[in-house]
Amino acid sequence: MANQAPAPIRSFLQAAVKPEEAPLPLRVVQIEGLAILKIIKHCKDFSPALVTGQLLGLDVGSVLEVTNCFPFPIREEDEELEAEGANYQLEMMRCLREVNVDNNTVGWYQSTLLGSYQTVELIETFMNYQENIRRCVCIIYDPSKSNQGVLALKALKLSDSFMELYRSNNFTGEKLREKNLTWVDIFEEIPIKVSNSPLISAVMTELETDSPVTQCDYDRLQLATTPYMERNLEFLVECMDDLSMENQKFQFYYRNLSRQQAQQQAWLQKRRAENMTRKAAGEEPLPEEDPSNPIFKPLPEPSRLDSFLITNQIGNYCNQINGVAGQNFSRLYLTKALHEN
Amino acid sequence: MASGEKTVLQFGGSTSLNVKVHPLVIFNICDCYVRRPDQAERVIGTLLGSVLSDGTVDVRNSYAVPHNEFSDQVALDIEYHHNMLTSHQKVNPKEIIVGWYSTGFGVTGGSALIHEFYSREVANPVHVTVDTTFRNGEATIKAFVSVNLSLGDQSLAAQFQEIPAELRMSEAERVGYELLKSTAADKIPSDLEGMESTLERLLALIDDTYKYVDDVVENRVAHDNKIGRYLAEAVSSLPKLSPSAFDKLVNDSLQDQLLLVYLSSITRTQLSLAEKLNTAAQIL
């Protein structure tokens, strides 16, 4: 018995120490129904304006638990009001702590329009949060999708390799190739789990019994998805324009680069020929490099971040279009079958 | 007699009120109850929302307010209540105080004191109770307003008058409702999974209808004119189209969808192609 006793203690210690040694990768985001409802309410009340809020919860091993959240007031571009916003945040956290809510910030949520969330601002916010919290997540909710019977909730985080690159602020082609980073690798989607306290589950089951048909079933069978598709395509076309702008920027850069290289070559040949004549005349050769010459100034390579983000958005729109079209197929075949019957 | 009339009048005024509670509020109350301090018997808090023009009190949000209860005294953290109120108003100025909630079954002794406090915050507050202990085997939400009992000009006491309360869900909340009700769900269903479950339900409903019609035709079940009329209505709601016109309609939409899929696929192919070319171009 005496021999056995220390074993569990050690294992407990080991268990406690382990996360420090190697942080477990974040695998699942577990959200409480309360938080989801709060997010839905806030985003829907202010839709189509985009809103944000803070997520509160606990970081347990590879699971990030989101147990509560609170909304931020709509931001205004004013120094004074910004300070007030920070005060509001502190005040809210303090108040919620008093009623025993977990007051650990674990990230933030924001609403989006047709999934157009891949912006530089999002990445910046992420970096800000990441500085203070080791593990944070961003929940994206799309209120426009809910009237199609879909709960469009997504948990995102930035991939580690992307963050490293962003910190060094180095988005040249060479670096990206070194890291083997493509546009797909910027964001990582984390699976969402929903949990509720048994009390809530019991109360809600009691208060609202199951009905055979819900409104959401009607919404899902709705055939008129044309406006949604139209807007998706519009956004897609806009993104394509942006992308071609970005491409032009790169073409311009490459043209300049090759022109510069040609100039450098010409200069070098001239210098070599000059050196040959000097050598023949018995004089010291001139150096083959001249940093003061403007043609040797390296051209700044444009950042690839923008084009990456745009590509990400395009990919997203394509997915959405594909998804809705897929649903439409089943709807159409259903209508056909019903009609034939 | 005069006093009797007076109570009757007030009684009539209060029954026109009814309360609609959003599920978020119930979730919040339950969560607060689960997280209540050790020694506390119940939690109380403020209800936010609006009073609609038809007298319905729409309760949309809530927050808990810490309190202490001794035998016949109640200490409410008023400062906390006001802080929280200003914070909430910053986000959504349209939501005002409409009353207060408490867990437990019906009204208890301290309730009158708290109600008096809220009467000073807002005219005619509602009091909602949620029975989290399942005292009589079911979860009940009840709503009350206070009615003054008066004799002539002299007010004698305040009485809690029960008013109807119901749960109201908005469309968006309904979407996730099935999911949010369970204690644990592994993932949020994707578009197609949601579609599948809807189709399954539709199939089950059609099967039920078939079975019912067959049963009636074969005299196994007594017929019901009402159901018959509903069925006839459902069948006649389908627009009458000639088969060729219908086929054309369906095929055209199918073509449209196929075009969309083609477009998005070609875009994606282009993207990955561009990606490859980009990296290749840089190596050179």
XYZ file of C-alpha atoms in Angstrom:
625
model
C 0.000 0.000 0.000
C 2.714 2.430 0.997
C 4.510 1.756 -2.220
C 1.472 2.319 -4.298
C 0.461 5.581 -2.748
C 2.986 7.901 -4.405
C 2.192 6.657 -7.866
C -1.071 8.523 -8.420
C 0.418 11.680 -6.975
C 3.241 11.594 -9.408
C 0.928 10.902 -12.264
C -1.216 13.806 -11.196
C 1.820 16.040 -11.136
C 2.848 14.773 -14.492
C -0.593 15.470 -15.791
C -0.418 18.968 -14.415
C 3.017 19.637 -15.829
C 2.505 18.126 -19.233
C 0.527 20.928 -20.858
C 3.353 23.291 -20.019
C 5.866 21.190 -21.859
C 4.014 20.784 -25.096
C 0.725 22.620 -25.553
C -1.830 20.271 -27.001
C -3.153 21.301 -30.358
C -6.633 22.766 -30.289
C -8.980 20.109 -31.582
C -12.523 21.009 -30.619
C -14.385 24.148 -29.662
C -17.189 23.305 -27.289
C -19.862 25.975 -27.149
C -22.744 26.169 -24.719
C -26.184 26.741 -26.137
C -26.430 29.936 -24.136
C -23.438 31.427 -25.908
C -24.771 30.372 -29.308
C -28.157 31.937 -28.619
C -26.517 35.140 -27.443
C -24.409 35.294 -30.588
C -27.435 34.623 -32.781
C -29.481 37.277 -31.038
C -26.812 39.949 -31.182
C -25.908 39.304 -34.826
C -29.504 39.101 -35.952
C -30.689 42.189 -34.081
C -28.145 44.335 -35.864
C -28.030 42.584 -39.222
C -27.023 43.683 -41.874
C -24.585 45.751 -39.809
C -21.618 43.654 -38.768
C -21.100 43.276 -35.041
C -18.576 41.692 -32.720
C -18.437 40.471 -29.171
C -16.230 38.682 -26.736
C -16.228 34.979 -25.917
C -15.664 33.803 -22.375
C -14.791 30.304 -21.307
C -12.124 27.865 -20.290
C -9.150 26.307 -21.982
C -9.132 22.616 -21.078
C -6.456 20.577 -22.797
C -7.282 20.199 -26.453
C -10.830 21.486 -25.938
C -11.661 25.144 -25.782
C -14.900 25.621 -23.880
C -16.962 28.682 -24.670
C -19.449 29.084 -21.860
C -20.601 32.661 -22.233
C -20.145 35.789 -24.268
C -21.097 39.430 -24.315
C -21.635 41.844 -27.186
C -19.573 44.910 -27.964
C -21.352 48.146 -28.746
C -21.028 49.197 -32.367
C -17.610 50.712 -32.749
C -17.136 54.318 -33.653
C -14.030 55.983 -34.973
C -13.294 58.181 -32.032
C -10.418 58.119 -29.571
C -12.572 58.973 -26.618
C -15.175 56.397 -27.445
C -12.517 53.777 -27.945
C -11.332 54.279 -24.382
C -14.935 53.998 -23.307
C -15.179 50.717 -25.181
C -12.254 49.347 -23.186
C -13.953 50.485 -19.987
C -17.138 48.806 -21.046
C -15.273 45.578 -21.605
C -13.650 45.654 -18.177
C -16.898 46.578 -16.492
C -18.755 43.761 -18.186
C -16.098 41.212 -17.257
C -16.144 42.370 -13.658
C -19.920 42.180 -13.481
C -20.047 38.735 -15.012
C -17.373 37.463 -12.642
C -19.540 38.536 -9.762
C -22.255 36.112 -10.836
C -19.693 33.319 -11.245
C -19.413 33.340 -15.022
C -16.043 32.171 -16.369
C -14.237 35.354 -17.092
C -11.439 34.090 -19.234
C -11.334 35.638 -22.639
C -11.018 32.867 -25.188
C -11.626 34.829 -28.340
C -14.302 36.813 -30.050
C -17.245 36.379 -32.374
C -18.358 38.392 -35.351
C -21.139 38.356 -37.857
C -20.453 38.187 -41.537
C -22.227 38.726 -44.801
C -22.184 35.690 -47.087
C -18.971 34.506 -45.518
C -16.851 37.449 -46.588
C -14.809 37.492 -43.428
C -11.293 36.946 -44.764
C -9.887 40.407 -44.265
C -6.685 41.949 -43.037
C -8.606 43.345 -40.057
C -9.554 39.855 -38.952
C -5.925 38.795 -39.038
C -4.862 41.897 -37.140
C -7.458 41.312 -34.448
C -6.287 37.748 -34.246
C -2.710 38.788 -33.722
C -3.789 41.224 -31.014
C -5.683 38.536 -29.169
C -2.947 36.008 -29.646
C -0.498 38.264 -27.862
C -2.481 38.039 -24.646
C -4.123 34.659 -24.872
C -2.241 31.595 -25.864
C -5.224 29.945 -27.366
C -8.002 31.902 -28.920
C -10.641 31.315 -31.482
C -12.936 33.374 -33.653
C -16.532 32.356 -34.103
C -18.124 33.503 -37.340
C -21.882 33.597 -37.672
C -23.745 34.324 -40.865
C -27.264 35.607 -40.114
C -28.243 35.639 -43.797
C -28.030 31.870 -43.940
C -30.391 31.193 -41.079
C -33.502 31.822 -43.174
C -32.409 28.921 -45.326
C -32.560 26.623 -42.375
C -28.837 26.483 -41.819
C -27.011 27.371 -38.640
C -23.949 28.984 -40.174
C -21.536 28.914 -37.285
C -17.814 28.480 -37.802
C -14.838 28.425 -35.481
C -11.620 29.675 -37.004
C -8.061 30.174 -36.006
C -4.938 31.215 -37.851
C -2.506 28.452 -38.639
C 0.778 28.532 -36.717
C 2.982 28.766 -39.776
C 0.962 31.686 -41.078
C 1.225 33.521 -37.771
C 4.977 33.108 -37.737
C 5.172 34.558 -41.193
C 2.815 37.397 -40.325
C 4.899 38.362 -37.321
C 7.993 38.730 -39.477
C 5.750 40.570 -41.960
C 7.348 38.830 -44.856
C 5.007 37.851 -47.619
C 7.406 37.518 -50.495
C 7.150 34.614 -52.868
C 10.426 33.171 -51.654
C 9.394 32.995 -48.014
C 6.038 31.509 -48.839
C 7.695 28.817 -50.882
C 10.133 28.108 -48.096
C 7.279 27.570 -45.662
C 5.239 25.782 -48.253
C 2.297 27.981 -47.380
C -0.590 28.358 -49.784
C -3.797 30.324 -49.502
C -5.593 27.320 -48.091
C -3.311 27.298 -45.059
C -4.138 30.722 -43.646
C -7.227 29.799 -41.690
C -7.894 26.580 -39.877
C -11.445 25.599 -39.183
C -12.001 23.869 -35.879
C -14.935 21.499 -35.370
C -17.655 22.825 -33.077
C -19.338 20.812 -30.378
C -22.455 21.976 -28.610
C -23.084 21.287 -24.960
C -25.702 22.292 -22.443
C -26.185 21.820 -18.772
C -28.683 19.030 -18.092
C -30.923 21.581 -16.365
C -31.304 23.685 -19.497
C -31.895 20.607 -21.582
C -34.596 19.381 -19.213
C -36.355 22.732 -18.941
C -36.350 23.325 -22.668
C -37.585 19.846 -23.487
C -40.374 20.362 -21.008
C -41.374 23.764 -22.303
C -41.219 23.090 -26.004
C -42.216 19.665 -27.193
C -41.045 18.274 -30.495
C -43.245 19.097 -33.417
C -43.201 16.946 -36.548
C -42.531 19.919 -38.794
C -40.610 23.035 -37.929
C -40.249 26.314 -39.729
C -36.726 25.333 -40.545
C -37.990 22.387 -42.586
C -40.061 24.750 -44.709
C -37.059 26.984 -45.170
C -34.898 24.118 -46.268
C -37.409 23.044 -48.900
C -37.760 26.560 -50.238
C -37.028 26.551 -53.964
C -36.330 30.250 -54.352
C -32.621 30.536 -53.722
C -31.993 32.745 -56.718
C -31.429 36.005 -54.797
C -28.921 34.302 -52.560
C -27.088 32.810 -55.518
C -27.154 36.111 -57.350
C -25.520 37.913 -54.504
C -22.973 35.178 -54.125
C -22.075 35.471 -57.783
C -21.909 39.249 -57.545
C -19.461 38.977 -54.688
C -17.514 36.393 -56.622
C -17.215 38.661 -59.634
C -16.070 41.538 -57.438
C -13.432 39.309 -55.923
C -12.279 38.257 -59.351
C -11.803 41.915 -60.271
C -9.790 42.461 -57.111
C -7.703 39.437 -57.861
C -6.914 40.592 -61.367
C -5.892 43.975 -59.916
C -3.518 42.166 -57.616
C -2.221 40.172 -60.534
C -1.539 43.338 -62.466
C 0.449 44.615 -59.528
C 2.602 41.519 -59.697
C 3.012 41.708 -63.435
C 4.114 45.292 -63.082
C 6.608 44.232 -60.447
C 8.009 41.431 -62.587
C 8.294 43.681 -65.608
C 10.184 46.221 -63.544
C 12.341 43.495 -62.088
C 13.354 42.112 -65.460
C 13.997 45.597 -66.810
C 16.211 46.304 -63.835
C 18.079 43.064 -64.313
C 18.684 43.898 -67.953
C 19.989 47.323 -66.947
C 22.263 45.748 -64.386
C 23.649 43.346 -66.955
C 24.255 46.158 -69.428
C 26.018 48.215 -66.790
C 28.126 45.246 -65.727
C 29.231 44.561 -69.294
C 30.111 48.170 -69.804
C 32.113 48.164 -66.587
C 33.928 44.975 -67.569
C 34.804 46.361 -70.964
C 36.071 49.498 -69.252
C 38.107 47.400 -66.846
C 39.648 45.513 -69.754
C 40.810 48.739 -71.316
C 42.076 49.988 -67.954
C 43.966 46.722 -67.437
C 45.524 47.074 -70.859
C 46.532 50.598 -69.922
C 47.963 49.253 -66.616
C 45.478 51.040 -64.349
C 43.609 49.657 -61.284
C 40.256 48.026 -62.305
C 37.093 49.697 -61.025
C 34.892 47.670 -58.618
C 32.195 45.598 -60.315
C 29.561 46.826 -57.911
C 28.241 50.265 -57.352
C 25.709 50.556 -54.527
C 25.130 54.230 -55.207
C 23.775 53.488 -58.656
C 19.962 53.549 -58.602
C 19.659 50.498 -60.800
C 21.092 48.336 -58.037
C 18.470 49.366 -55.519
C 16.322 46.318 -54.829
C 12.708 46.747 -55.831
C 10.238 46.079 -53.039
C 8.202 42.965 -53.750
C 4.492 43.509 -53.177
C 2.969 41.527 -50.339
C 1.086 38.441 -51.313
C -1.230 38.641 -48.337
C -3.981 40.501 -50.167
C -4.085 38.137 -53.074
C -4.082 35.217 -50.660
C -7.047 36.613 -48.789
C -8.931 37.323 -51.975
C -8.250 33.824 -53.185
C -9.562 32.547 -49.887
C -12.763 34.492 -50.341
C -13.195 33.228 -53.856
C -12.732 29.689 -52.612
C -15.347 30.342 -49.986
C -17.887 31.695 -52.472
C -17.285 28.732 -54.731
C -17.965 26.393 -51.840
C -21.151 28.213 -50.961
C -22.384 28.177 -54.520
C -21.599 24.508 -54.813
C -23.337 23.766 -51.524
C -26.528 25.608 -52.388
C -26.553 24.207 -55.906
C -26.221 20.733 -54.427
C -29.211 21.384 -52.204
C -31.137 22.763 -55.134
C -30.582 19.543 -57.057
C -32.185 17.523 -54.332
C -35.039 20.012 -54.084
C -35.672 19.906 -57.806
C -35.630 16.137 -57.979
C -37.963 16.059 -55.006
C -40.406 18.408 -56.702
C -40.213 16.321 -59.827
C -40.895 13.102 -57.986
C -43.775 14.668 -56.066
C -45.286 16.037 -59.218
C -45.059 12.744 -61.029
C -46.719 10.965 -58.164
C -69.394 48.590 -3.335
C -67.187 51.389 -4.632
C -64.046 49.593 -3.536
C -65.256 46.397 -5.152
C -65.635 48.139 -8.474
C -62.183 49.545 -8.191
C -60.544 46.140 -7.770
C -62.562 44.752 -10.623
C -61.390 47.580 -12.853
C -57.767 46.960 -12.044
C -58.227 43.285 -12.485
C -59.529 43.894 -16.010
C -56.592 46.156 -16.824
C -53.976 43.662 -15.842
C -55.275 40.611 -17.680
C -54.748 42.238 -21.062
C -51.045 41.880 -20.404
C -49.259 38.759 -21.420
C -45.622 37.829 -21.439
C -43.549 36.354 -24.244
C -40.222 34.984 -23.155
C -37.398 34.294 -25.571
C -35.483 31.074 -25.081
C -32.259 32.996 -24.519
C -33.733 34.333 -21.296
C -34.555 30.829 -20.070
C -31.077 29.659 -20.991
C -29.585 32.567 -19.130
C -31.669 31.995 -16.026
C -30.803 28.300 -15.935
C -27.142 29.052 -16.441
C -27.186 31.566 -13.601
C -28.953 29.041 -11.411
C -26.305 26.418 -12.139
C -23.610 28.962 -11.297
C -25.293 30.366 -8.193
C -23.242 30.819 -5.017
C -23.076 27.919 -2.571
C -25.548 29.055 0.022
C -28.037 30.728 -2.292
C -31.453 29.157 -2.667
C -32.455 31.031 -5.761
C -31.189 33.555 -8.255
C -32.902 36.748 -9.234
C -32.199 39.179 -12.003
C -33.448 41.880 -14.295
C -35.469 41.255 -17.443
C -34.910 43.450 -20.470
C -37.121 43.858 -23.488
C -39.965 46.003 -24.627
C -43.689 46.400 -24.197
C -45.431 45.991 -27.524
C -48.382 48.137 -28.516
C -50.884 45.340 -27.858
C -49.817 45.006 -24.259
C -47.526 42.035 -24.799
C -44.364 42.195 -22.775
C -41.587 40.939 -25.014
C -38.758 39.686 -22.807
C -35.636 39.457 -24.906
C -32.689 39.608 -22.556
C -31.781 39.249 -18.927
C -28.957 39.429 -16.445
C -28.565 38.123 -12.930
C -28.227 40.459 -9.968
C -26.437 39.207 -6.846
C -28.543 39.313 -3.714
C -28.674 38.143 -0.127
C -31.737 36.821 1.556
C -32.321 36.519 5.277
C -35.487 35.349 6.923
C -37.588 38.349 5.920
C -35.039 40.715 4.442
C -33.680 40.973 0.940
C -30.496 42.820 0.047
C -30.164 43.496 -3.651
C -26.920 44.764 -5.158
C -28.430 47.900 -6.650
C -25.132 49.291 -7.832
C -24.460 46.113 -9.764
C -27.911 46.308 -11.292
C -27.309 49.849 -12.503
C -23.831 49.094 -13.844
C -25.098 46.161 -15.808
C -28.033 48.176 -17.095
C -25.821 50.931 -18.486
C -23.590 48.307 -20.107
C -26.540 46.635 -21.768
C -27.977 49.933 -22.901
C -24.739 50.782 -24.647
C -25.158 47.756 -26.875
C -28.866 47.863 -27.412
C -30.565 51.053 -26.262
C -33.936 49.754 -27.391
C -34.088 47.145 -24.655
C -35.393 48.593 -21.427
C -36.219 47.098 -18.061
C -39.539 45.309 -18.153
C -39.375 43.453 -14.889
C -37.455 40.881 -12.969
C -37.125 37.119 -12.672
C -36.525 34.641 -9.936
C -36.106 30.905 -9.875
C -38.420 28.862 -7.755
C -42.075 27.984 -7.722
C -44.334 31.004 -7.681
C -44.091 33.961 -5.387
C -42.293 33.912 -2.046
C -42.175 36.290 0.880
C -39.277 38.441 -0.254
C -40.751 38.881 -3.681
C -42.919 41.827 -2.684
C -39.899 43.813 -1.567
C -37.988 43.191 -4.757
C -41.066 43.952 -6.790
C -41.401 47.251 -5.020
C -37.836 48.115 -5.950
C -38.471 47.319 -9.623
C -41.696 49.343 -9.539
C -39.520 52.339 -8.871
C -37.342 51.501 -11.914
C -40.179 51.001 -14.349
C -43.940 51.387 -14.248
C -45.797 48.129 -13.821
C -42.955 45.587 -13.928
C -43.606 41.917 -14.601
C -42.263 39.161 -12.418
C -41.336 35.899 -14.125
C -40.590 32.753 -12.183
C -38.900 29.691 -13.581
C -39.183 26.516 -11.555
C -35.726 25.015 -11.834
C -36.305 22.443 -9.133
C -39.159 20.709 -10.962
C -41.237 20.802 -7.835
C -44.365 19.313 -9.322
C -42.569 17.237 -11.879
C -42.504 19.799 -14.645
C -40.712 22.964 -15.495
C -43.082 25.872 -15.360
C -42.680 29.486 -16.219
C -45.120 31.839 -14.602
C -45.531 35.554 -14.915
C -47.082 37.973 -12.458
C -47.947 41.610 -12.234
C -48.682 43.416 -9.043
C -52.174 44.615 -8.414
C -52.948 47.125 -5.724
C -55.730 46.196 -3.404
C -57.295 49.371 -2.217
C -60.272 50.351 -0.216
C -61.477 53.733 -1.338
C -58.367 55.886 -1.599
C -56.426 53.820 0.861
C -54.157 51.188 -0.533
C -54.075 48.091 1.609
C -51.688 45.664 -0.010
C -50.174 44.545 -3.283
C -51.271 41.275 -4.752
C -49.426 39.222 -7.341
C -51.718 38.521 -10.194
C -50.766 35.741 -12.547
C -50.769 36.553 -16.250
C -50.231 34.208 -19.200
C -46.642 33.552 -20.216
C -45.339 31.683 -23.199
C -42.104 30.864 -24.916
C -41.491 32.645 -28.154
C -38.850 31.758 -30.660
C -37.594 33.781 -33.547
C -36.806 32.112 -36.839
C -33.077 32.246 -36.374
C -33.299 30.701 -32.964
C -35.452 27.915 -34.302
C -32.784 26.880 -36.740
C -30.458 25.772 -34.040
C -33.073 24.835 -31.545
C -33.041 21.053 -31.856
C -29.323 21.194 -31.554
C -29.308 23.569 -28.633
C -31.736 21.575 -26.588
C -29.638 18.462 -26.207
C -26.944 18.137 -23.561
C -24.287 17.352 -26.120
C -24.064 17.444 -29.876
C -20.901 16.445 -31.632
C -21.128 18.806 -34.517
C -23.264 21.339 -36.237
C -25.056 19.668 -39.143
C -23.890 20.838 -42.531
C -26.221 22.073 -45.268
C -26.692 18.670 -46.785
C -27.162 16.851 -43.491
C -29.872 19.306 -42.538
C -31.469 18.741 -45.915
C -31.341 14.999 -45.386
C -33.132 15.142 -42.061
C -35.770 17.430 -43.529
C -36.328 15.065 -46.433
C -36.617 12.141 -44.056
C -39.238 13.968 -42.068
C -41.130 14.887 -45.204
C -41.088 11.269 -46.325
C -42.397 10.133 -42.963
C -45.196 12.675 -43.183
C -46.151 11.550 -46.679
C -46.140 7.934 -45.524
C -48.391 8.848 -42.622
C -50.795 10.579 -44.977
C -50.857 7.600 -47.334
C -51.520 5.257 -44.468
C -54.313 7.430 -43.167
C -55.959 7.709 -46.594
C -55.676 3.955 -47.154
C -57.156 3.267 -43.744
C -60.075 5.547 -44.416
C -60.693 4.074 -47.855
C -60.727 0.571 -46.435
C -62.969 1.627 -43.586
C -60.482 0.852 -40.855
C -60.600 4.334 -39.447
C -63.510 6.678 -39.143
C -63.153 9.514 -41.627
C -62.667 13.050 -40.511
C -63.968 15.773 -42.787
C -61.514 18.307 -41.468
C -58.480 16.229 -42.329
C -59.994 15.443 -45.685
C -60.377 19.093 -46.457
C -56.794 19.825 -45.449
C -55.579 17.043 -47.704
C -57.635 18.281 -50.627
C -56.274 21.752 -50.064
C -52.705 20.488 -50.028
C -53.196 18.528 -53.225
C -54.898 21.412 -54.995
C -52.184 23.843 -53.964
C -49.920 22.244 -56.543
C -50.125 24.348 -59.669
C -51.620 22.525 -62.629
C -48.966 22.236 -65.272
C -48.816 20.122 -68.365
C -46.112 17.440 -68.100
C -44.071 18.981 -70.889
C -44.199 22.441 -69.335
C -43.254 21.016 -65.984
C -40.372 19.049 -67.452
C -39.117 22.128 -69.176
C -39.291 24.081 -65.933
C -37.415 21.477 -63.965
C -34.842 20.912 -66.665
C -34.206 24.626 -67.065
C -33.580 25.037 -63.356
C -31.370 21.984 -63.387
C -29.368 23.490 -66.216
C -29.028 26.717 -64.282
C -27.727 24.892 -61.262
C -25.344 22.856 -63.359
C -24.024 26.029 -64.896
C -23.412 27.468 -61.448
C -21.573 24.365 -60.322
C -19.541 24.447 -63.521
C -18.667 28.084 -62.958
C -17.547 27.602 -59.409
C -15.581 24.488 -60.278
C -13.794 26.204 -63.120
C -12.972 29.106 -60.821
C -11.452 26.740 -58.336
C -9.455 24.973 -61.013
C -8.193 28.317 -62.221
C -7.145 29.229 -58.721
C -5.132 26.093 -58.144
C -3.628 26.398 -61.606
C -2.627 29.997 -60.893
C -1.122 28.886 -57.621
C 1.060 26.292 -59.351
C 2.086 28.685 -62.100
C 2.957 31.360 -59.549
C 5.300 29.136 -57.634
C 6.797 27.800 -60.838
C 7.342 31.317 -62.178
C 9.238 32.329 -59.071
C 11.635 29.436 -59.260
C 12.746 30.491 -62.711
